[in-house]
Amino acid sequence: MEKELKTKLQIANAMKELCKKQPLGSVTVKDIIFACDINRSTFYYHFPDKHGLMEWIFQNDITSHFIKARERLWVNNTEHLLSVFHDDRSFYSQAVKSDMRDTFEVLLFQATYVKAKEFFDAISEKAKEQPERYEFAARFYSYAFTGMYMEYISGGAKNDPAKEAAKFYDLIDPYFSRTIQHYFSVAET
């Protein structure tokens, strides 16, 4: 399994590096296998096509830098994820302009949705007692964060991730925990 992951990461990194030199749309499987010094069958063993590779990159980056993040503070998780987009901005800024935009946005939404629920669970014992409000709040914050991430990437992911995360923090954090606790303590009408 470790060798398989290593090969997938090698292929993914080659794709990202190629995007620094040429447009994403012109990157071919042939370019990728040449950059990796692997044979065609190795690529197709791991991925069905270039789109499959891109989806794996999205999922892997989001999972390893956001979902699996041990940080309890959401602002630190946000900074980790923004750092990925910043470090690989050539790839991501092109990806969100490609036919893979919707796939990426859905995966990003799903990740922020999971993180929102984790956060609610950590700060409010009453969150799960109100499933409709719980789901609504998770969707609300997930749409907001996903939209901001997409805007950051669409703008070229040029700004310092720490400063961007601080904007999130300054807007939401001073009252966020209290707002969520209040939201779940108010009875549904």
JSON list of C-alpha atoms in Angstrom, two decimals:
[
{"chain": "A", "resi": 1, "resn": "MET", "atom": "CA", "xyz": [0.00, 0.00, 0.00]},
{"chain": "A", "resi": 2, "resn": "GLU", "atom": "CA", "xyz": [2.83, 2.41, 0.83]},
{"chain": "A", "resi": 3, "resn": "LYS", "atom": "CA", "xyz": [4.45, 1.84, -2.57]},
{"chain": "A", "resi": 4, "resn": "GLU", "atom": "CA", "xyz": [1.11, 2.45, -4.30]},
{"chain": "A", "resi": 5, "resn": "LEU", "atom": "CA", "xyz": [0.63, 5.73, -2.44]},
{"chain": "A", "resi": 6, "resn": "LYS", "atom": "CA", "xyz": [4.19, 6.77, -3.24]},
{"chain": "A", "resi": 7, "resn": "THR", "atom": "CA", "xyz": [3.59, 6.15, -6.95]},
{"chain": "A", "resi": 8, "resn": "LYS", "atom": "CA", "xyz": [0.29, 8.05, -6.87]},
{"chain": "A", "resi": 9, "resn": "LEU", "atom": "CA", "xyz": [1.98, 10.99, -5.15]},
{"chain": "A", "resi": 10, "resn": "GLN", "atom": "CA", "xyz": [4.78, 10.92, -7.72]},
{"chain": "A", "resi": 11, "resn": "ILE", "atom": "CA", "xyz": [2.23, 11.08, -10.55]},
{"chain": "A", "resi": 12, "resn": "ALA", "atom": "CA", "xyz": [0.24, 13.81, -8.77]},
{"chain": "A", "resi": 13, "resn": "ASN", "atom": "CA", "xyz": [3.34, 15.91, -8.15]},
{"chain": "A", "resi": 14, "resn": "ALA", "atom": "CA", "xyz": [4.33, 15.56, -11.81]},
{"chain": "A", "resi": 15, "resn": "MET", "atom": "CA", "xyz": [0.90, 16.86, -12.83]},
{"chain": "A", "resi": 16, "resn": "LYS", "atom": "CA", "xyz": [1.23, 19.83, -10.49]},
{"chain": "A", "resi": 17, "resn": "GLU", "atom": "CA", "xyz": [4.74, 20.61, -11.73]},
{"chain": "A", "resi": 18, "resn": "LEU", "atom": "CA", "xyz": [3.63, 20.42, -15.36]},
{"chain": "A", "resi": 19, "resn": "CYS", "atom": "CA", "xyz": [0.92, 22.99, -14.60]},
{"chain": "A", "resi": 20, "resn": "LYS", "atom": "CA", "xyz": [3.65, 25.46, -13.67]},
{"chain": "A", "resi": 21, "resn": "LYS", "atom": "CA", "xyz": [5.03, 25.21, -17.20]},
{"chain": "A", "resi": 22, "resn": "GLN", "atom": "CA", "xyz": [1.99, 24.71, -19.39]},
{"chain": "A", "resi": 23, "resn": "PRO", "atom": "CA", "xyz": [-1.78, 25.06, -19.30]},
{"chain": "A", "resi": 24, "resn": "LEU", "atom": "CA", "xyz": [-3.65, 22.27, -17.56]},
{"chain": "A", "resi": 25, "resn": "GLY", "atom": "CA", "xyz": [-5.72, 21.57, -20.66]},
{"chain": "A", "resi": 26, "resn": "SER", "atom": "CA", "xyz": [-2.62, 20.81, -22.68]},
{"chain": "A", "resi": 27, "resn": "VAL", "atom": "CA", "xyz": [-1.10, 18.41, -20.13]},
{"chain": "A", "resi": 28, "resn": "THR", "atom": "CA", "xyz": [-1.45, 14.88, -21.48]},
{"chain": "A", "resi": 29, "resn": "VAL", "atom": "CA", "xyz": [-1.01, 11.49, -19.90]},
{"chain": "A", "resi": 30, "resn": "LYS", "atom": "CA", "xyz": [2.05, 11.16, -22.10]},
{"chain": "A", "resi": 31, "resn": "ASP", "atom": "CA", "xyz": [3.51, 14.34, -20.54]},
{"chain": "A", "resi": 32, "resn": "ILE", "atom": "CA", "xyz": [2.82, 13.01, -17.06]},
{"chain": "A", "resi": 33, "resn": "ILE", "atom": "CA", "xyz": [4.39, 9.59, -17.60]},
{"chain": "A", "resi": 34, "resn": "PHE", "atom": "CA", "xyz": [7.43, 11.21, -19.23]},
{"chain": "A", "resi": 35, "resn": "ALA", "atom": "CA", "xyz": [7.83, 13.58, -16.26]},
{"chain": "A", "resi": 36, "resn": "CYS", "atom": "CA", "xyz": [7.55, 10.64, -13.82]},
{"chain": "A", "resi": 37, "resn": "ASP", "atom": "CA", "xyz": [9.68, 8.28, -15.85]},
{"chain": "A", "resi": 38, "resn": "ILE", "atom": "CA", "xyz": [7.04, 5.58, -15.57]},
{"chain": "A", "resi": 39, "resn": "ASN", "atom": "CA", "xyz": [5.36, 3.51, -18.23]},
{"chain": "A", "resi": 40, "resn": "ARG", "atom": "CA", "xyz": [1.84, 4.06, -19.49]},
{"chain": "A", "resi": 41, "resn": "SER", "atom": "CA", "xyz": [0.47, 0.94, -17.83]},
{"chain": "A", "resi": 42, "resn": "THR", "atom": "CA", "xyz": [1.68, 2.19, -14.42]},
{"chain": "A", "resi": 43, "resn": "PHE", "atom": "CA", "xyz": [-0.32, 5.38, -14.87]},
{"chain": "A", "resi": 44, "resn": "TYR", "atom": "CA", "xyz": [-3.44, 3.48, -15.92]},
{"chain": "A", "resi": 45, "resn": "TYR", "atom": "CA", "xyz": [-3.02, 0.98, -13.10]},
{"chain": "A", "resi": 46, "resn": "HIS", "atom": "CA", "xyz": [-3.47, 3.87, -10.65]},
{"chain": "A", "resi": 47, "resn": "PHE", "atom": "CA", "xyz": [-5.81, 6.20, -12.55]},
{"chain": "A", "resi": 48, "resn": "PRO", "atom": "CA", "xyz": [-8.41, 5.70, -15.29]},
{"chain": "A", "resi": 49, "resn": "ASP", "atom": "CA", "xyz": [-7.45, 8.98, -17.01]},
{"chain": "A", "resi": 50, "resn": "LYS", "atom": "CA", "xyz": [-6.28, 12.54, -16.36]},
{"chain": "A", "resi": 51, "resn": "HIS", "atom": "CA", "xyz": [-9.62, 13.44, -14.76]},
{"chain": "A", "resi": 52, "resn": "GLY", "atom": "CA", "xyz": [-9.31, 10.50, -12.38]},
{"chain": "A", "resi": 53, "resn": "LEU", "atom": "CA", "xyz": [-5.86, 11.76, -11.42]},
{"chain": "A", "resi": 54, "resn": "MET", "atom": "CA", "xyz": [-7.20, 15.26, -10.80]},
{"chain": "A", "resi": 55, "resn": "GLU", "atom": "CA", "xyz": [-10.02, 13.95, -8.64]},
{"chain": "A", "resi": 56, "resn": "TRP", "atom": "CA", "xyz": [-7.53, 11.90, -6.63]},
{"chain": "A", "resi": 57, "resn": "ILE", "atom": "CA", "xyz": [-5.31, 14.98, -6.17]},
{"chain": "A", "resi": 58, "resn": "PHE", "atom": "CA", "xyz": [-8.27, 16.99, -4.91]},
{"chain": "A", "resi": 59, "resn": "GLN", "atom": "CA", "xyz": [-9.38, 14.25, -2.54]},
{"chain": "A", "resi": 60, "resn": "ASN", "atom": "CA", "xyz": [-5.87, 13.52, -1.28]},
{"chain": "A", "resi": 61, "resn": "ASP", "atom": "CA", "xyz": [-4.96, 17.16, -0.67]},
{"chain": "A", "resi": 62, "resn": "ILE", "atom": "CA", "xyz": [-8.24, 17.94, 1.06]},
{"chain": "A", "resi": 63, "resn": "THR", "atom": "CA", "xyz": [-8.14, 14.78, 3.16]},
{"chain": "A", "resi": 64, "resn": "SER", "atom": "CA", "xyz": [-4.51, 14.93, 4.20]},
{"chain": "A", "resi": 65, "resn": "HIS", "atom": "CA", "xyz": [-4.41, 18.66, 4.91]},
{"chain": "A", "resi": 66, "resn": "PHE", "atom": "CA", "xyz": [-7.89, 19.32, 6.20]},
{"chain": "A", "resi": 67, "resn": "ILE", "atom": "CA", "xyz": [-10.01, 16.32, 7.15]},
{"chain": "A", "resi": 68, "resn": "LYS", "atom": "CA", "xyz": [-7.20, 14.45, 8.92]},
{"chain": "A", "resi": 69, "resn": "ALA", "atom": "CA", "xyz": [-5.79, 17.63, 10.48]},
{"chain": "A", "resi": 70, "resn": "ARG", "atom": "CA", "xyz": [-5.52, 17.19, 14.22]},
{"chain": "A", "resi": 71, "resn": "GLU", "atom": "CA", "xyz": [-6.01, 20.89, 14.85]},
{"chain": "A", "resi": 72, "resn": "ARG", "atom": "CA", "xyz": [-9.05, 21.58, 16.94]},
{"chain": "A", "resi": 73, "resn": "LEU", "atom": "CA", "xyz": [-9.24, 25.24, 15.98]},
{"chain": "A", "resi": 74, "resn": "TRP", "atom": "CA", "xyz": [-11.00, 25.62, 12.65]},
{"chain": "A", "resi": 75, "resn": "VAL", "atom": "CA", "xyz": [-8.87, 28.64, 11.73]},
{"chain": "A", "resi": 76, "resn": "ASN", "atom": "CA", "xyz": [-5.72, 26.47, 11.79]},
{"chain": "A", "resi": 77, "resn": "ASN", "atom": "CA", "xyz": [-7.39, 23.90, 9.55]},
{"chain": "A", "resi": 78, "resn": "THR", "atom": "CA", "xyz": [-8.37, 26.72, 7.20]},
{"chain": "A", "resi": 79, "resn": "GLU", "atom": "CA", "xyz": [-4.78, 27.94, 7.09]},
{"chain": "A", "resi": 80, "resn": "HIS", "atom": "CA", "xyz": [-3.52, 24.42, 6.31]},
{"chain": "A", "resi": 81, "resn": "LEU", "atom": "CA", "xyz": [-5.92, 24.08, 3.40]},
{"chain": "A", "resi": 82, "resn": "LEU", "atom": "CA", "xyz": [-5.22, 27.58, 2.06]},
{"chain": "A", "resi": 83, "resn": "SER", "atom": "CA", "xyz": [-1.51, 26.72, 2.20]},
{"chain": "A", "resi": 84, "resn": "VAL", "atom": "CA", "xyz": [-2.09, 23.74, -0.09]},
{"chain": "A", "resi": 85, "resn": "PHE", "atom": "CA", "xyz": [-3.95, 25.93, -2.57]},
{"chain": "A", "resi": 86, "resn": "HIS", "atom": "CA", "xyz": [-1.24, 28.59, -2.32]},
{"chain": "A", "resi": 87, "resn": "ASP", "atom": "CA", "xyz": [1.68, 26.17, -2.71]},
{"chain": "A", "resi": 88, "resn": "ASP", "atom": "CA", "xyz": [0.05, 24.47, -5.71]},
{"chain": "A", "resi": 89, "resn": "ARG", "atom": "CA", "xyz": [-1.65, 27.58, -7.10]},
{"chain": "A", "resi": 90, "resn": "SER", "atom": "CA", "xyz": [-0.64, 26.91, -10.71]},
{"chain": "A", "resi": 91, "resn": "PHE", "atom": "CA", "xyz": [-2.53, 23.63, -10.58]},
{"chain": "A", "resi": 92, "resn": "TYR", "atom": "CA", "xyz": [-5.52, 24.74, -8.50]},
{"chain": "A", "resi": 93, "resn": "SER", "atom": "CA", "xyz": [-6.13, 28.07, -10.24]},
{"chain": "A", "resi": 94, "resn": "GLN", "atom": "CA", "xyz": [-6.28, 26.20, -13.54]},
{"chain": "A", "resi": 95, "resn": "ALA", "atom": "CA", "xyz": [-8.32, 23.33, -12.11]},
{"chain": "A", "resi": 96, "resn": "VAL", "atom": "CA", "xyz": [-11.12, 25.64, -10.95]},
{"chain": "A", "resi": 97, "resn": "LYS", "atom": "CA", "xyz": [-11.36, 26.98, -14.50]},
{"chain": "A", "resi": 98, "resn": "SER", "atom": "CA", "xyz": [-11.53, 23.50, -15.99]},
{"chain": "A", "resi": 99, "resn": "ASP", "atom": "CA", "xyz": [-14.32, 20.99, -16.46]},
{"chain": "A", "resi": 100, "resn": "MET", "atom": "CA", "xyz": [-13.28, 19.53, -13.08]},
{"chain": "A", "resi": 101, "resn": "ARG", "atom": "CA", "xyz": [-14.42, 22.62, -11.15]},
{"chain": "A", "resi": 102, "resn": "ASP", "atom": "CA", "xyz": [-17.70, 21.07, -10.04]},
{"chain": "A", "resi": 103, "resn": "THR", "atom": "CA", "xyz": [-15.98, 17.90, -8.84]},
{"chain": "A", "resi": 104, "resn": "PHE", "atom": "CA", "xyz": [-13.49, 19.94, -6.85]},
{"chain": "A", "resi": 105, "resn": "GLU", "atom": "CA", "xyz": [-16.18, 22.17, -5.37]},
{"chain": "A", "resi": 106, "resn": "VAL", "atom": "CA", "xyz": [-18.28, 19.18, -4.26]},
{"chain": "A", "resi": 107, "resn": "LEU", "atom": "CA", "xyz": [-15.28, 17.53, -2.57]},
{"chain": "A", "resi": 108, "resn": "LEU", "atom": "CA", "xyz": [-14.37, 20.80, -0.88]},
{"chain": "A", "resi": 109, "resn": "PHE", "atom": "CA", "xyz": [-17.94, 21.29, 0.32]},
{"chain": "A", "resi": 110, "resn": "GLN", "atom": "CA", "xyz": [-18.05, 17.74, 1.70]},
{"chain": "A", "resi": 111, "resn": "ALA", "atom": "CA", "xyz": [-14.82, 18.33, 3.61]},
{"chain": "A", "resi": 112, "resn": "THR", "atom": "CA", "xyz": [-15.98, 21.60, 5.14]},
{"chain": "A", "resi": 113, "resn": "TYR", "atom": "CA", "xyz": [-19.29, 19.96, 6.01]},
{"chain": "A", "resi": 114, "resn": "VAL", "atom": "CA", "xyz": [-17.48, 17.21, 7.96]},
{"chain": "A", "resi": 115, "resn": "LYS", "atom": "CA", "xyz": [-15.31, 19.78, 9.73]},
{"chain": "A", "resi": 116, "resn": "ALA", "atom": "CA", "xyz": [-18.31, 21.97, 10.59]},
{"chain": "A", "resi": 117, "resn": "LYS", "atom": "CA", "xyz": [-20.07, 19.00, 12.20]},
{"chain": "A", "resi": 118, "resn": "GLU", "atom": "CA", "xyz": [-16.93, 18.10, 14.16]},
{"chain": "A", "resi": 119, "resn": "PHE", "atom": "CA", "xyz": [-16.73, 21.66, 15.41]},
{"chain": "A", "resi": 120, "resn": "PHE", "atom": "CA", "xyz": [-20.40, 21.77, 16.40]},
{"chain": "A", "resi": 121, "resn": "ASP", "atom": "CA", "xyz": [-20.03, 18.46, 18.23]},
{"chain": "A", "resi": 122, "resn": "ALA", "atom": "CA", "xyz": [-17.05, 19.82, 20.15]},
{"chain": "A", "resi": 123, "resn": "ILE", "atom": "CA", "xyz": [-18.75, 23.01, 21.34]},
{"chain": "A", "resi": 124, "resn": "SER", "atom": "CA", "xyz": [-22.40, 22.10, 21.78]},
{"chain": "A", "resi": 125, "resn": "GLU", "atom": "CA", "xyz": [-23.82, 19.01, 23.42]},
{"chain": "A", "resi": 126, "resn": "LYS", "atom": "CA", "xyz": [-27.23, 19.95, 22.04]},
{"chain": "A", "resi": 127, "resn": "ALA", "atom": "CA", "xyz": [-26.19, 20.05, 18.38]},
{"chain": "A", "resi": 128, "resn": "LYS", "atom": "CA", "xyz": [-27.19, 16.50, 17.47]},
{"chain": "A", "resi": 129, "resn": "GLU", "atom": "CA", "xyz": [-30.42, 16.74, 19.46]},
{"chain": "A", "resi": 130, "resn": "GLN", "atom": "CA", "xyz": [-31.77, 19.03, 16.72]},
{"chain": "A", "resi": 131, "resn": "PRO", "atom": "CA", "xyz": [-30.95, 17.23, 13.47]},
{"chain": "A", "resi": 132, "resn": "GLU", "atom": "CA", "xyz": [-32.61, 19.74, 11.14]},
{"chain": "A", "resi": 133, "resn": "ARG", "atom": "CA", "xyz": [-30.83, 22.69, 12.71]},
{"chain": "A", "resi": 134, "resn": "TYR", "atom": "CA", "xyz": [-27.59, 20.70, 12.88]},
{"chain": "A", "resi": 135, "resn": "GLU", "atom": "CA", "xyz": [-27.76, 19.92, 9.16]},
{"chain": "A", "resi": 136, "resn": "PHE", "atom": "CA", "xyz": [-28.77, 23.47, 8.27]},
{"chain": "A", "resi": 137, "resn": "ALA", "atom": "CA", "xyz": [-25.91, 25.02, 10.25]},
{"chain": "A", "resi": 138, "resn": "ALA", "atom": "CA", "xyz": [-23.38, 22.59, 8.76]},
{"chain": "A", "resi": 139, "resn": "ARG", "atom": "CA", "xyz": [-24.58, 23.38, 5.22]},
{"chain": "A", "resi": 140, "resn": "PHE", "atom": "CA", "xyz": [-24.65, 27.12, 5.91]},
{"chain": "A", "resi": 141, "resn": "TYR", "atom": "CA", "xyz": [-21.05, 27.30, 7.09]},
{"chain": "A", "resi": 142, "resn": "SER", "atom": "CA", "xyz": [-19.89, 24.80, 4.47]},
{"chain": "A", "resi": 143, "resn": "TYR", "atom": "CA", "xyz": [-21.31, 26.91, 1.64]},
{"chain": "A", "resi": 144, "resn": "ALA", "atom": "CA", "xyz": [-19.71, 30.04, 3.11]},
{"chain": "A", "resi": 145, "resn": "PHE", "atom": "CA", "xyz": [-16.29, 28.48, 3.52]},
{"chain": "A", "resi": 146, "resn": "THR", "atom": "CA", "xyz": [-16.38, 26.66, 0.20]},
{"chain": "A", "resi": 147, "resn": "GLY", "atom": "CA", "xyz": [-17.29, 29.91, -1.53]},
{"chain": "A", "resi": 148, "resn": "MET", "atom": "CA", "xyz": [-14.41, 31.74, 0.12]},
{"chain": "A", "resi": 149, "resn": "TYR", "atom": "CA", "xyz": [-11.94, 28.97, -0.75]},
{"chain": "A", "resi": 150, "resn": "MET", "atom": "CA", "xyz": [-13.12, 28.99, -4.36]},
{"chain": "A", "resi": 151, "resn": "GLU", "atom": "CA", "xyz": [-12.76, 32.78, -4.52]},
{"chain": "A", "resi": 152, "resn": "TYR", "atom": "CA", "xyz": [-9.23, 32.55, -3.08]},
{"chain": "A", "resi": 153, "resn": "ILE", "atom": "CA", "xyz": [-8.23, 29.97, -5.69]},
{"chain": "A", "resi": 154, "resn": "SER", "atom": "CA", "xyz": [-9.99, 31.76, -8.56]},
{"chain": "A", "resi": 155, "resn": "GLY", "atom": "CA", "xyz": [-8.02, 34.87, -7.65]},
{"chain": "A", "resi": 156, "resn": "GLY", "atom": "CA", "xyz": [-4.79, 32.92, -8.11]},
{"chain": "A", "resi": 157, "resn": "ALA", "atom": "CA", "xyz": [-4.23, 31.93, -4.45]},
{"chain": "A", "resi": 158, "resn": "LYS", "atom": "CA", "xyz": [-1.56, 34.64, -4.30]},
{"chain": "A", "resi": 159, "resn": "ASN", "atom": "CA", "xyz": [-2.18, 36.03, -0.82]},
{"chain": "A", "resi": 160, "resn": "ASP", "atom": "CA", "xyz": [-0.43, 34.68, 2.24]},
{"chain": "A", "resi": 161, "resn": "PRO", "atom": "CA", "xyz": [-2.50, 31.78, 3.64]},
{"chain": "A", "resi": 162, "resn": "ALA", "atom": "CA", "xyz": [-1.97, 32.92, 7.23]},
{"chain": "A", "resi": 163, "resn": "LYS", "atom": "CA", "xyz": [-3.29, 36.40, 6.43]},
{"chain": "A", "resi": 164, "resn": "GLU", "atom": "CA", "xyz": [-6.27, 34.94, 4.57]},
{"chain": "A", "resi": 165, "resn": "ALA", "atom": "CA", "xyz": [-7.06, 32.60, 7.47]},
{"chain": "A", "resi": 166, "resn": "ALA", "atom": "CA", "xyz": [-6.81, 35.58, 9.80]},
{"chain": "A", "resi": 167, "resn": "LYS", "atom": "CA", "xyz": [-9.56, 37.29, 7.79]},
{"chain": "A", "resi": 168, "resn": "PHE", "atom": "CA", "xyz": [-11.80, 34.29, 8.47]},
{"chain": "A", "resi": 169, "resn": "TYR", "atom": "CA", "xyz": [-10.81, 34.39, 12.13]},
{"chain": "A", "resi": 170, "resn": "ASP", "atom": "CA", "xyz": [-11.38, 38.14, 12.52]},
{"chain": "A", "resi": 171, "resn": "LEU", "atom": "CA", "xyz": [-14.82, 37.92, 10.96]},
{"chain": "A", "resi": 172, "resn": "ILE", "atom": "CA", "xyz": [-16.14, 34.86, 12.74]},
{"chain": "A", "resi": 173, "resn": "ASP", "atom": "CA", "xyz": [-14.11, 33.61, 15.67]},
{"chain": "A", "resi": 174, "resn": "PRO", "atom": "CA", "xyz": [-14.62, 36.12, 18.46]},
{"chain": "A", "resi": 175, "resn": "TYR", "atom": "CA", "xyz": [-18.28, 35.11, 18.65]},
{"chain": "A", "resi": 176, "resn": "PHE", "atom": "CA", "xyz": [-18.46, 31.92, 16.63]},
{"chain": "A", "resi": 177, "resn": "SER", "atom": "CA", "xyz": [-18.50, 29.44, 19.52]},
{"chain": "A", "resi": 178, "resn": "ARG", "atom": "CA", "xyz": [-21.01, 31.54, 21.43]},
{"chain": "A", "resi": 179, "resn": "THR", "atom": "CA", "xyz": [-23.20, 31.93, 18.32]},
{"chain": "A", "resi": 180, "resn": "ILE", "atom": "CA", "xyz": [-23.24, 28.18, 17.70]},
{"chain": "A", "resi": 181, "resn": "GLN", "atom": "CA", "xyz": [-23.98, 27.41, 21.34]},
{"chain": "A", "resi": 182, "resn": "HIS", "atom": "CA", "xyz": [-26.83, 29.92, 21.29]},
{"chain": "A", "resi": 183, "resn": "TYR", "atom": "CA", "xyz": [-28.17, 28.59, 17.99]},
{"chain": "A", "resi": 184, "resn": "PHE", "atom": "CA", "xyz": [-28.43, 25.07, 19.39]},
{"chain": "A", "resi": 185, "resn": "SER", "atom": "CA", "xyz": [-29.85, 26.21, 22.73]},
{"chain": "A", "resi": 186, "resn": "VAL", "atom": "CA", "xyz": [-32.80, 27.98, 21.10]},
{"chain": "A", "resi": 187, "resn": "ALA", "atom": "CA", "xyz": [-35.74, 25.72, 20.50]},
{"chain": "A", "resi": 188, "resn": "GLU", "atom": "CA", "xyz": [-36.82, 25.18, 16.90]},
{"chain": "A", "resi": 189, "resn": "THR", "atom": "CA", "xyz": [-39.91, 27.14, 15.98]}
]
